[in-house]
Short mmCIF file of C-alpha atoms and ligand atoms in Angstrom, two decimals:
data_model
loop_
_atom_site.label_atom_id
_atom_site.label_comp_id
_atom_site.label_asym_id
_atom_site.label_seq_id
_atom_site.Cartn_x
_atom_site.Cartn_y
_atom_site.Cartn_z
CA MET A 1496 107.04 84.62 97.59
CA GLY A 1497 109.30 81.99 98.95
CA GLU A 1498 106.58 80.90 101.81
CA SER A 1499 104.43 79.74 99.11
CA LYS A 1500 107.16 77.04 98.15
CA THR A 1501 107.49 75.41 101.73
CA VAL A 1502 104.55 75.79 103.26
CA HIS A 1503 101.21 75.02 100.82
CA SER A 1504 101.50 72.49 96.93
CA ALA A 1505 101.76 75.02 94.08
CA LEU A 1506 97.76 74.26 93.14
CA VAL A 1507 96.35 75.30 96.64
CA THR A 1508 98.95 78.25 96.37
CA TYR A 1509 97.58 79.17 92.89
CA THR A 1510 94.06 78.28 93.70
CA SER A 1511 93.97 80.47 97.15
CA VAL A 1512 95.77 83.23 95.56
CA ILE A 1513 93.28 83.69 92.83
CA SER A 1514 90.53 82.73 94.87
CA LEU A 1515 91.97 85.71 97.46
CA LEU A 1516 91.96 88.73 94.56
CA THR A 1517 88.75 87.53 93.13
CA LEU A 1518 86.60 86.84 95.74
CA CYS A 1519 87.17 89.33 98.70
CA PRO A 1520 86.42 93.12 96.78
CA PRO A 1521 82.80 91.89 96.51
CA PHE A 1522 82.76 90.18 99.65
CA VAL A 1523 83.59 93.56 101.45
CA ILE A 1524 80.55 95.31 99.61
CA LEU A 1525 78.05 92.65 99.92
CA LEU A 1526 79.44 92.21 103.61
CA TRP A 1527 78.69 96.11 104.06
CA TYR A 1528 75.43 95.64 101.98
CA THR A 1529 73.91 93.00 104.07
CA MET A 1530 75.25 94.71 108.14
CA VAL A 1531 73.42 98.00 106.37
CA HIS A 1532 70.42 97.23 104.16
CA ALA A 1533 69.79 93.22 104.98
CA ASP A 1534 69.49 93.45 108.91
CA GLY A 1535 72.73 91.40 109.39
CA SER A 1536 71.43 88.56 107.33
CA VAL A 1537 72.88 86.29 105.31
CA LEU A 1538 69.80 84.32 104.16
CA GLN A 1539 68.06 87.31 103.57
CA THR A 1540 71.06 88.41 101.36
CA PHE A 1541 71.52 85.12 99.70
CA GLU A 1542 67.49 85.38 99.03
CA TYR A 1543 67.44 88.57 97.83
CA LEU A 1544 70.96 87.63 95.07
CA LYS A 1545 68.31 84.48 94.43
CA GLN A 1546 66.27 86.26 93.35
CA HIS A 1547 67.70 89.15 91.36
CA GLY A 1548 70.69 87.44 89.67
CA LEU A 1549 74.06 88.75 89.05
CA GLN A 1550 71.64 92.37 87.99
CA GLY A 1551 70.39 92.32 91.75
CA LEU A 1552 74.61 92.30 92.06
CA LYS A 1553 75.02 95.20 89.66
CA ASP A 1554 71.94 96.70 91.95
CA ILE A 1555 73.52 97.06 95.47
CA LEU A 1556 77.38 97.34 94.15
CA PRO A 1557 77.73 101.20 95.40
CA ALA A 1558 79.79 103.26 93.21
CA PRO A 1559 82.63 105.37 94.51
CA SER A 1560 81.11 108.81 94.34
CA PRO A 1561 83.34 112.08 94.83
CA ILE A 1562 82.41 112.13 98.51
CA ALA A 1563 84.17 109.30 98.77
CA TRP A 1564 87.18 109.16 96.98
CA LYS A 1565 87.29 113.18 99.12
CA LEU A 1566 86.67 111.60 102.58
CA ILE A 1567 89.44 108.64 101.68
CA ALA A 1568 91.95 111.49 100.48
CA CYS A 1569 91.74 113.95 103.25
CA PHE A 1570 92.34 111.34 106.07
CA GLY A 1571 95.32 109.74 103.60
CA ALA A 1572 96.54 112.92 103.64
CA PHE A 1573 96.14 113.76 107.05
CA GLU A 1574 97.69 110.91 108.17
CA ALA A 1575 100.61 111.31 105.39
CA ILE A 1576 101.39 114.66 106.94
CA LEU A 1577 100.78 112.72 110.54
CA GLN A 1578 103.30 111.05 110.01
CA LEU A 1579 106.11 112.50 108.26
CA THR A 1580 105.72 115.66 110.76
CA LEU A 1581 104.87 114.17 113.95
CA PRO A 1582 108.10 114.23 116.04
CA GLY A 1583 108.67 110.62 117.86
CA LYS A 1584 111.77 108.61 119.24
CA ARG A 1585 114.89 106.88 116.29
CA VAL A 1586 113.50 103.36 116.13
CA GLU A 1587 115.53 100.30 114.29
CA GLY A 1588 113.95 97.45 112.97
CA PRO A 1589 115.33 94.17 113.04
CA ILE A 1590 117.74 92.85 110.80
CA SER A 1591 116.27 92.26 107.53
CA PRO A 1592 117.65 88.40 105.43
CA ASN A 1593 120.23 91.20 103.32
CA GLY A 1594 121.10 92.92 105.81
CA ASN A 1595 119.67 95.97 105.94
CA ILE A 1596 118.38 97.66 109.32
CA PRO A 1597 115.37 99.85 108.30
CA VAL A 1598 114.98 102.90 110.73
CA TYR A 1599 111.62 104.39 111.97
CA LYS A 1600 110.40 107.27 113.50
CA ALA A 1601 107.87 106.11 116.38
CA ASN A 1602 105.23 108.73 116.31
CA GLY A 1603 102.52 105.94 116.16
CA LEU A 1604 100.63 106.97 119.63
CA GLN A 1605 100.93 110.64 118.87
CA ALA A 1606 99.20 110.26 115.63
CA TYR A 1607 96.34 108.01 116.72
CA ALA A 1608 96.02 110.43 120.01
CA VAL A 1609 95.33 113.80 117.30
CA THR A 1610 93.08 111.72 114.34
CA LEU A 1611 90.99 110.66 117.67
CA VAL A 1612 90.64 114.14 119.03
CA THR A 1613 89.99 116.06 115.50
CA TYR A 1614 87.86 113.54 114.46
CA LEU A 1615 85.71 114.20 117.50
CA SER A 1616 86.56 118.22 117.54
CA LEU A 1617 85.25 118.41 114.13
CA TRP A 1618 82.09 116.55 115.34
CA TRP A 1619 81.89 118.62 118.50
CA PHE A 1620 81.86 122.49 117.09
CA GLY A 1621 79.34 121.13 114.17
CA ILE A 1622 82.28 121.25 111.56
CA PHE A 1623 82.19 117.92 110.52
CA ASN A 1624 79.34 115.47 110.85
CA PRO A 1625 80.61 111.71 110.79
CA ALA A 1626 77.60 110.01 110.27
CA ILE A 1627 78.29 110.99 107.14
CA VAL A 1628 80.85 108.56 107.09
CA TYR A 1629 78.14 106.04 107.79
CA ASP A 1630 75.47 107.37 105.08
CA HIS A 1631 78.19 106.86 102.40
CA LEU A 1632 79.99 103.47 103.97
CA GLY A 1633 79.55 101.34 100.74
CA GLU A 1634 80.74 104.30 98.40
CA ILE A 1635 83.88 104.68 100.19
CA TYR A 1636 83.85 100.89 100.51
CA SER A 1637 84.17 100.75 96.79
CA ALA A 1638 86.48 102.92 96.02
CA LEU A 1639 88.82 101.96 98.70
CA VAL A 1640 88.43 98.70 96.58
CA MET A 1641 88.92 99.82 93.51
CA GLY A 1642 91.96 101.80 94.77
CA SER A 1643 93.42 100.17 96.89
CA LEU A 1644 93.91 97.77 93.87
CA VAL A 1645 95.64 100.51 91.95
CA PHE A 1646 97.91 101.00 94.70
CA CYS A 1647 99.28 98.02 94.66
CA LEU A 1648 99.57 97.62 90.88
CA PHE A 1649 101.91 100.80 91.97
CA LEU A 1650 103.66 99.25 94.50
CA TYR A 1651 104.51 95.77 92.29
CA LEU A 1652 105.86 98.11 89.79
CA LYS A 1653 107.41 100.12 92.00
CA GLY A 1654 109.73 97.10 92.79
CA HIS A 1655 110.11 96.70 89.73
CA VAL A 1656 111.26 99.67 88.32
CA ALA A 1657 112.76 101.74 91.87
CA PRO A 1658 112.87 99.63 94.57
CA SER A 1659 114.19 101.21 97.76
CA SER A 1660 116.39 98.93 99.31
CA SER A 1661 118.05 95.14 98.63
CA ASP A 1662 115.10 93.50 99.94
CA SER A 1663 113.19 93.23 96.85
CA GLY A 1664 113.17 90.82 93.99
CA SER A 1665 110.70 88.90 91.95
CA SER A 1666 108.99 85.16 91.93
CA GLY A 1667 109.03 85.70 88.03
CA ASN A 1668 105.07 85.30 88.36
CA PHE A 1669 102.81 88.60 88.19
CA ILE A 1670 100.12 87.39 90.00
CA ILE A 1671 102.07 86.20 93.41
CA ASP A 1672 104.62 89.23 92.73
CA PHE A 1673 101.12 91.55 93.00
CA TYR A 1674 99.59 89.00 95.48
CA TRP A 1675 102.86 88.54 98.28
CA GLY A 1676 104.87 91.70 97.02
CA MET A 1677 108.35 92.12 96.21
CA GLU A 1678 109.80 95.08 98.97
CA LEU A 1679 109.75 93.81 101.82
CA TYR A 1680 110.50 98.49 102.92
CA PRO A 1681 109.17 99.87 100.27
CA ARG A 1682 109.74 103.61 100.91
CA ILE A 1683 108.54 106.98 99.41
CA GLY A 1684 112.50 109.51 99.44
CA LYS A 1685 114.06 108.16 102.51
CA HIS A 1686 111.11 109.17 104.84
CA PHE A 1687 107.98 107.93 103.90
CA ASP A 1688 107.73 104.15 104.98
CA ILE A 1689 104.73 102.71 103.09
CA LYS A 1690 103.59 100.11 104.69
CA VAL A 1691 103.77 102.01 107.89
CA PHE A 1692 101.37 104.07 106.35
CA THR A 1693 99.11 100.77 104.57
CA ASN A 1694 99.05 99.06 107.91
CA CYS A 1695 99.29 101.29 111.22
CA ARG A 1696 98.39 104.80 110.40
CA PHE A 1697 95.88 104.27 107.34
CA GLY A 1698 94.24 101.06 108.09
CA MET A 1699 94.35 100.87 112.39
CA ILE A 1700 93.30 104.56 112.55
CA SER A 1701 90.72 104.35 110.22
CA TRP A 1702 89.57 100.82 112.23
CA ALA A 1703 88.88 103.35 115.81
CA VAL A 1704 87.37 106.43 113.74
CA LEU A 1705 84.77 103.97 112.18
CA ALA A 1706 84.36 102.86 115.92
CA VAL A 1707 83.99 106.06 116.74
CA THR A 1708 81.18 106.98 114.29
CA TYR A 1709 78.86 103.52 114.46
CA CYS A 1710 78.92 105.12 118.09
CA ILE A 1711 78.21 108.49 117.19
CA LYS A 1712 75.60 107.42 114.29
CA GLN A 1713 74.08 105.07 116.71
CA TYR A 1714 73.64 107.96 119.24
CA GLU A 1715 72.45 110.46 115.86
CA MET A 1716 69.92 107.70 114.93
CA ASN A 1717 68.28 107.12 118.69
CA GLY A 1718 69.77 109.83 120.79
CA GLN A 1719 71.97 107.41 123.33
CA VAL A 1720 74.76 104.63 122.76
CA SER A 1721 73.09 101.55 124.13
CA ASP A 1722 75.67 99.54 126.24
CA SER A 1723 76.19 97.16 123.71
CA MET A 1724 77.89 99.33 121.58
CA LEU A 1725 80.22 100.87 124.21
CA VAL A 1726 81.36 97.63 125.13
CA ASN A 1727 82.62 96.86 121.75
CA THR A 1728 84.16 100.44 120.96
CA VAL A 1729 85.57 100.32 124.03
CA LEU A 1730 87.24 97.26 123.81
CA MET A 1731 88.27 98.05 120.32
CA LEU A 1732 89.77 101.19 121.18
CA VAL A 1733 91.35 100.16 123.67
CA TYR A 1734 93.32 97.23 121.88
CA ILE A 1735 93.99 99.92 118.59
CA THR A 1736 95.60 102.15 121.68
CA LYS A 1737 97.75 99.28 122.79
CA PHE A 1738 98.38 98.30 119.03
CA PHE A 1739 100.36 102.12 119.28
CA TRP A 1740 101.99 102.12 122.73
CA TRP A 1741 103.40 99.29 120.90
CA GLU A 1742 103.28 100.23 117.49
CA ALA A 1743 107.65 99.75 117.40
CA GLY A 1744 107.65 96.09 118.55
CA TYR A 1745 104.78 95.45 115.52
CA TRP A 1746 107.61 96.35 113.43
CA CYS A 1747 108.97 93.74 114.48
CA THR A 1748 106.51 90.93 113.57
CA MET A 1749 105.97 88.80 110.43
CA ASP A 1750 104.19 91.86 109.35
CA ILE A 1751 106.86 93.95 108.42
CA ALA A 1752 109.76 92.31 109.09
CA HIS A 1753 108.77 89.13 107.18
CA ASP A 1754 105.92 89.95 104.29
CA ARG A 1755 106.41 92.05 101.87
CA ALA A 1756 104.32 95.03 100.30
CA GLY A 1757 101.46 93.66 98.21
CA PHE A 1758 97.96 92.40 97.73
CA TYR A 1759 97.94 90.23 100.94
CA ILE A 1760 99.26 92.98 103.43
CA CYS A 1761 98.89 96.40 102.00
CA TRP A 1762 94.79 95.67 100.55
CA GLY A 1763 94.66 93.96 103.71
CA CYS A 1764 95.36 96.86 105.54
CA LEU A 1765 94.15 99.53 103.37
CA VAL A 1766 90.92 97.61 102.77
CA TRP A 1767 89.96 94.64 104.96
CA VAL A 1768 90.94 96.26 108.36
CA PRO A 1769 88.53 98.84 107.18
CA SER A 1770 85.45 96.99 106.28
CA ILE A 1771 85.43 93.35 107.97
CA TYR A 1772 87.96 94.38 111.56
CA THR A 1773 85.18 96.82 112.63
CA SER A 1774 82.07 94.92 111.44
CA PRO A 1775 80.39 94.04 114.53
CA GLY A 1776 80.48 97.73 115.50
CA MET A 1777 78.87 98.79 112.01
CA TYR A 1778 75.93 95.80 112.93
CA LEU A 1779 75.35 97.02 115.96
CA VAL A 1780 74.46 100.40 114.90
CA ASN A 1781 70.97 99.39 113.84
CA HIS A 1782 71.10 96.57 116.36
CA PRO A 1783 71.25 98.29 119.88
CA VAL A 1784 71.08 95.36 122.13
CA SER A 1785 70.24 96.41 125.80
CA LEU A 1786 73.37 93.73 127.40
CA GLY A 1787 72.38 95.23 131.53
CA THR A 1788 75.06 96.00 133.74
CA GLN A 1789 76.46 93.66 134.71
CA LEU A 1790 76.58 91.09 132.12
CA ALA A 1791 78.15 94.60 129.92
CA LEU A 1792 80.39 94.65 132.83
CA PHE A 1793 81.35 90.74 132.70
CA ILE A 1794 82.09 91.28 128.81
CA LEU A 1795 84.39 94.48 129.36
CA VAL A 1796 86.84 93.13 132.00
CA SER A 1797 87.16 89.59 130.51
CA GLY A 1798 88.46 91.17 126.92
CA LEU A 1799 90.32 93.56 128.64
CA LEU A 1800 91.95 91.00 130.44
CA CYS A 1801 92.67 88.95 126.97
CA ILE A 1802 93.82 92.37 125.50
CA TYR A 1803 96.43 92.41 128.52
CA ILE A 1804 97.23 89.26 128.01
CA ASN A 1805 98.03 89.54 124.47
CA TYR A 1806 100.04 92.34 124.89
CA ASP A 1807 102.17 90.41 128.00
CA CYS A 1808 102.80 87.70 125.56
CA ASP A 1809 104.37 90.31 122.93
CA ARG A 1810 105.95 92.34 126.09
CA GLN A 1811 108.27 89.28 127.34
CA ARG A 1812 109.61 88.05 123.59
CA GLN A 1813 110.63 91.72 122.95
CA GLU A 1814 112.42 92.63 126.63
CA PHE A 1815 113.40 89.33 126.36
CA ARG A 1816 115.46 90.02 122.75
CA ARG A 1817 116.27 93.16 123.57
CA THR A 1818 118.14 92.70 126.99
CA ASN A 1819 119.49 89.61 125.58
CA GLY A 1820 117.75 87.44 127.73
CA LYS A 1821 118.70 89.54 130.61
CA CYS A 1822 115.47 90.41 132.54
CA LEU A 1823 112.68 88.10 134.16
CA ILE A 1824 110.02 86.39 132.94
CA TRP A 1825 106.79 85.86 135.78
CA GLY A 1826 109.79 86.91 138.16
CA LYS A 1827 112.15 83.79 137.19
CA ALA A 1828 115.37 84.06 134.72
CA PRO A 1829 113.74 83.09 131.52
CA SER A 1830 114.62 80.04 130.15
CA LYS A 1831 116.09 80.22 126.56
CA ILE A 1832 117.93 78.61 123.20
CA VAL A 1833 120.82 79.74 121.66
CA ALA A 1834 119.87 79.00 117.87
CA SER A 1835 122.53 79.74 115.30
CA TYR A 1836 121.31 80.62 111.53
CA ARG A 1837 122.98 81.39 108.72
CA THR A 1838 121.94 84.43 106.87
CA GLU A 1839 121.20 84.65 102.93
CA LYS A 1840 124.31 86.12 102.99
CA GLY A 1841 126.13 83.01 104.34
CA GLU A 1842 126.99 85.03 107.45
CA THR A 1843 126.26 83.06 111.11
CA LYS A 1844 124.25 85.04 113.91
CA THR A 1845 122.31 83.97 117.07
CA SER A 1846 119.33 84.31 118.13
CA LEU A 1847 117.67 83.74 121.37
CA LEU A 1848 114.46 81.66 121.52
CA LEU A 1849 112.62 82.06 124.57
CA THR A 1850 111.06 78.64 126.12
CA SER A 1851 109.03 79.69 129.51
CA GLY A 1852 106.85 82.41 130.18
CA TRP A 1853 103.80 82.42 127.72
CA TRP A 1854 106.26 81.03 125.04
CA GLY A 1855 106.40 78.29 127.21
CA VAL A 1856 102.55 77.91 127.08
CA SER A 1857 102.86 77.02 123.47
CA ARG A 1858 105.16 78.73 120.67
CA HIS A 1859 102.00 80.74 119.28
CA PHE A 1860 99.97 80.99 122.96
CA HIS A 1861 99.56 84.82 121.85
CA TYR A 1862 97.63 84.06 119.60
CA VAL A 1863 94.55 82.37 121.56
CA PRO A 1864 93.93 86.54 123.84
CA GLU A 1865 93.67 87.67 120.21
CA ILE A 1866 90.85 85.61 119.26
CA LEU A 1867 89.68 85.65 122.70
CA ALA A 1868 89.00 89.55 122.56
CA ALA A 1869 87.69 89.78 118.43
CA PHE A 1870 85.27 87.21 120.74
CA PHE A 1871 84.69 89.59 123.61
CA TRP A 1872 83.92 92.81 121.34
CA THR A 1873 81.68 90.79 119.07
CA VAL A 1874 79.35 88.89 121.34
CA PRO A 1875 77.41 92.19 122.30
CA ALA A 1876 75.48 91.56 119.17
CA LEU A 1877 74.52 88.24 121.44
CA PHE A 1878 73.56 85.65 118.61
CA ASN A 1879 70.48 86.48 116.43
CA HIS A 1880 72.70 86.63 113.32
CA PHE A 1881 76.01 84.84 112.30
CA LEU A 1882 77.69 87.82 109.98
CA PRO A 1883 78.96 89.81 113.23
CA TYR A 1884 80.45 87.17 113.92
CA PHE A 1885 82.21 86.99 110.59
CA TYR A 1886 85.98 88.22 111.98
CA VAL A 1887 86.58 86.22 114.47
CA LEU A 1888 86.12 83.26 111.98
CA PHE A 1889 88.71 84.65 110.22
CA LEU A 1890 90.94 85.72 112.42
CA THR A 1891 90.99 82.59 114.05
CA ILE A 1892 91.62 80.66 110.08
CA LEU A 1893 94.32 83.68 109.90
CA LEU A 1894 96.31 83.37 112.98
CA PHE A 1895 96.32 79.02 112.60
CA ASP A 1896 97.63 79.24 109.68
CA ARG A 1897 100.10 81.94 110.44
CA ALA A 1898 101.21 79.62 113.30
CA LYS A 1899 101.74 77.23 110.58
CA ARG A 1900 103.75 79.66 108.24
CA ASP A 1901 105.46 80.60 111.49
CA ASP A 1902 106.79 77.69 112.18
CA ASP A 1903 107.89 76.26 109.19
CA ARG A 1904 109.84 79.53 108.27
CA CYS A 1905 111.36 79.06 111.89
CA ALA A 1906 112.16 75.52 111.24
CA SER A 1907 114.28 76.32 108.33
CA LYS A 1908 115.52 79.15 109.31
CA TYR A 1909 117.00 77.35 112.84
CA GLY A 1910 116.73 74.25 112.18
CA LYS A 1911 117.17 71.70 115.18
CA TYR A 1912 117.41 75.04 117.79
CA TRP A 1913 113.87 74.93 116.38
CA LYS A 1914 112.96 70.99 117.08
CA MET A 1915 114.77 71.34 120.78
CA TYR A 1916 111.81 74.75 120.55
CA CYS A 1917 109.50 72.36 119.68
CA ASN A 1918 110.80 69.50 121.80
CA LYS A 1919 110.42 71.43 125.17
CA VAL A 1920 106.74 73.51 123.71
CA PRO A 1921 105.55 70.61 122.00
CA TYR A 1922 101.99 72.32 121.51
CA ARG A 1923 101.96 75.01 118.61
CA VAL A 1924 98.90 77.08 119.59
CA ILE A 1925 96.35 76.25 122.28
CA PRO A 1926 98.19 73.95 125.34
CA GLY A 1927 97.42 69.96 125.39
CA ILE A 1928 94.94 70.22 121.98
CA TYR A 1929 96.87 71.85 119.03
P1 LIG B 2544 105.45 87.70 116.62
O1 LIG B 2544 105.71 88.35 117.13
O2 LIG B 2544 104.66 86.26 117.38
O3 LIG B 2544 106.61 87.38 116.03
C1 LIG B 2544 106.91 85.71 115.44
C2 LIG B 2544 108.82 85.77 115.81
O4 LIG B 2544 109.09 85.68 116.43
C3 LIG B 2544 109.18 84.64 114.80
O5 LIG B 2544 109.24 84.80 113.73
C4 LIG B 2544 110.57 84.21 115.47
O6 LIG B 2544 111.23 85.43 114.37
C5 LIG B 2544 110.09 85.00 116.53
N1 LIG B 2544 109.77 84.34 117.80
C6 LIG B 2544 109.59 82.35 117.47
N2 LIG B 2544 109.39 82.52 118.81
C7 LIG B 2544 110.27 82.99 119.48
C8 LIG B 2544 110.53 82.76 120.82
N3 LIG B 2544 110.38 81.48 121.86
N4 LIG B 2544 111.51 83.64 121.65
C9 LIG B 2544 111.98 84.67 120.61
N5 LIG B 2544 111.00 84.45 119.65
C10 LIG B 2544 110.64 84.19 118.72
O7 LIG B 2544 104.31 87.26 115.51
P2 LIG B 2544 102.75 88.02 114.55
O8 LIG B 2544 103.45 89.19 114.29
O9 LIG B 2544 102.69 86.62 114.22
O10 LIG B 2544 102.14 88.86 116.04
C11 LIG B 2544 102.44 89.73 116.85
C12 LIG B 2544 101.02 90.67 117.20
O11 LIG B 2544 100.26 90.81 116.67
C13 LIG B 2544 100.19 89.32 118.33
O12 LIG B 2544 100.08 90.52 119.12
C14 LIG B 2544 99.01 88.95 117.25
O13 LIG B 2544 97.82 88.55 118.07
C15 LIG B 2544 99.17 90.52 116.93
N6 LIG B 2544 98.36 90.09 115.07
C16 LIG B 2544 96.77 90.47 114.90
C17 LIG B 2544 97.00 89.99 114.21
C18 LIG B 2544 95.39 90.58 113.56
O14 LIG B 2544 94.71 90.43 112.36
N7 LIG B 2544 94.36 91.22 113.79
C19 LIG B 2544 97.45 89.30 113.10
C20 LIG B 2544 98.35 88.97 113.26
C21 LIG B 2544 99.17 89.50 114.36
P3 LIG B 2544 112.74 85.64 114.73
O15 LIG B 2544 113.28 85.26 112.85
O16 LIG B 2544 112.95 86.86 114.82
O17 LIG B 2544 113.54 84.55 115.95
#
């Protein structure tokens, strides 16, 4: 909303918003088609479209089938029930621009574990074969694309008619409201938090479920799982487990505390995460590379290290804020800036900015291991095709843009204090380069 005004010009904002709204949905289907039916080759899909034109595109678009709707409904309902019913610690989110403090139940790790155990048990005991999910993936993505667009329309209407809190508002423009969202913390009733559902429970858990599905599909096809698939799956599962271990920390990040519930965040988590984030594994199903033990272990350990560093960066910032700066960072008392700012209500508050540890290396250093981890779970696919690396490229663009958005937001929030931080820690992401 406001960000579009401060960060980019109106022309850039509208062009990028309309491009993303129109191009992302067909891209999801084309990526699936290329991975599953065109050998992962962008060129092959391009040649096909060149030969068959628009009719060719229509022919490959899978219609959302009843089984696809059933699978999505069962998964969504299962996750919603777990979110509402599993026990968890009461956690308070950060204070919102309008002074509200959202309250959450931290039961993500339990929901994640229950889902994986249930899914694997259903397969083990012959009740449900996950390969069915892979076999209907195109229909599932079609259904998700359409269902999630309708869901974003619901969020737009809810923002207008029945916002859950005062952290809601319209820009006065339908496209911007639909894209960026209107409500910061939309809820159904008092307890069902919609962004926790879309971002964490549906998005992140579907990523894990699909990673396991690809392994099982490859096992059913070849009677074994290749070491490349194993490295890819283990790294993704470790990353997702880290996410749920730290889920309450995620509720303090930009996705939840600053970005409103609209197409950008919610459609992204409901469709883009299960399709694009899982795509390296989707590619590996019918491209089982054999890496050999040494190379497989090297990639695995490098990926684990990146995931750990990314976790440690987030942990440092959180621990520092939680203890009000009374913690050790790399064995020493933290160096910090006490920054004051004014809330939308005109109150003056203070926040601490950490300027040592990872946060003294660059202002968004945590994005470097995040991107490298994605590279390491993709590189088992080796370099025959570009498409498995699309996620790494997308993530790099997303996080560099995010670093700029966050810098601009913090500069307008903290003013001279942010300038002091920039003087002390001059690089935005990559020390010495950017
Ligand atoms: P951060 O967790 O980096 O949060 C940024 C906020 O932290 C700022 O807005 C500011 O908020 C506060 N802050 C900034 N600098 C400092 C400092 N020096 N000391 C203390 N607080 C500071 O944001 P993200 O949401 O981008 O990242 C969270 C995690 O999610 C990362 O691990 C990231 O890699 C990951 N991520 C993954 C994505 C994916 O698609 N795979 C996408 C996006 C993120 P305040 O107003 O409170 O001061």
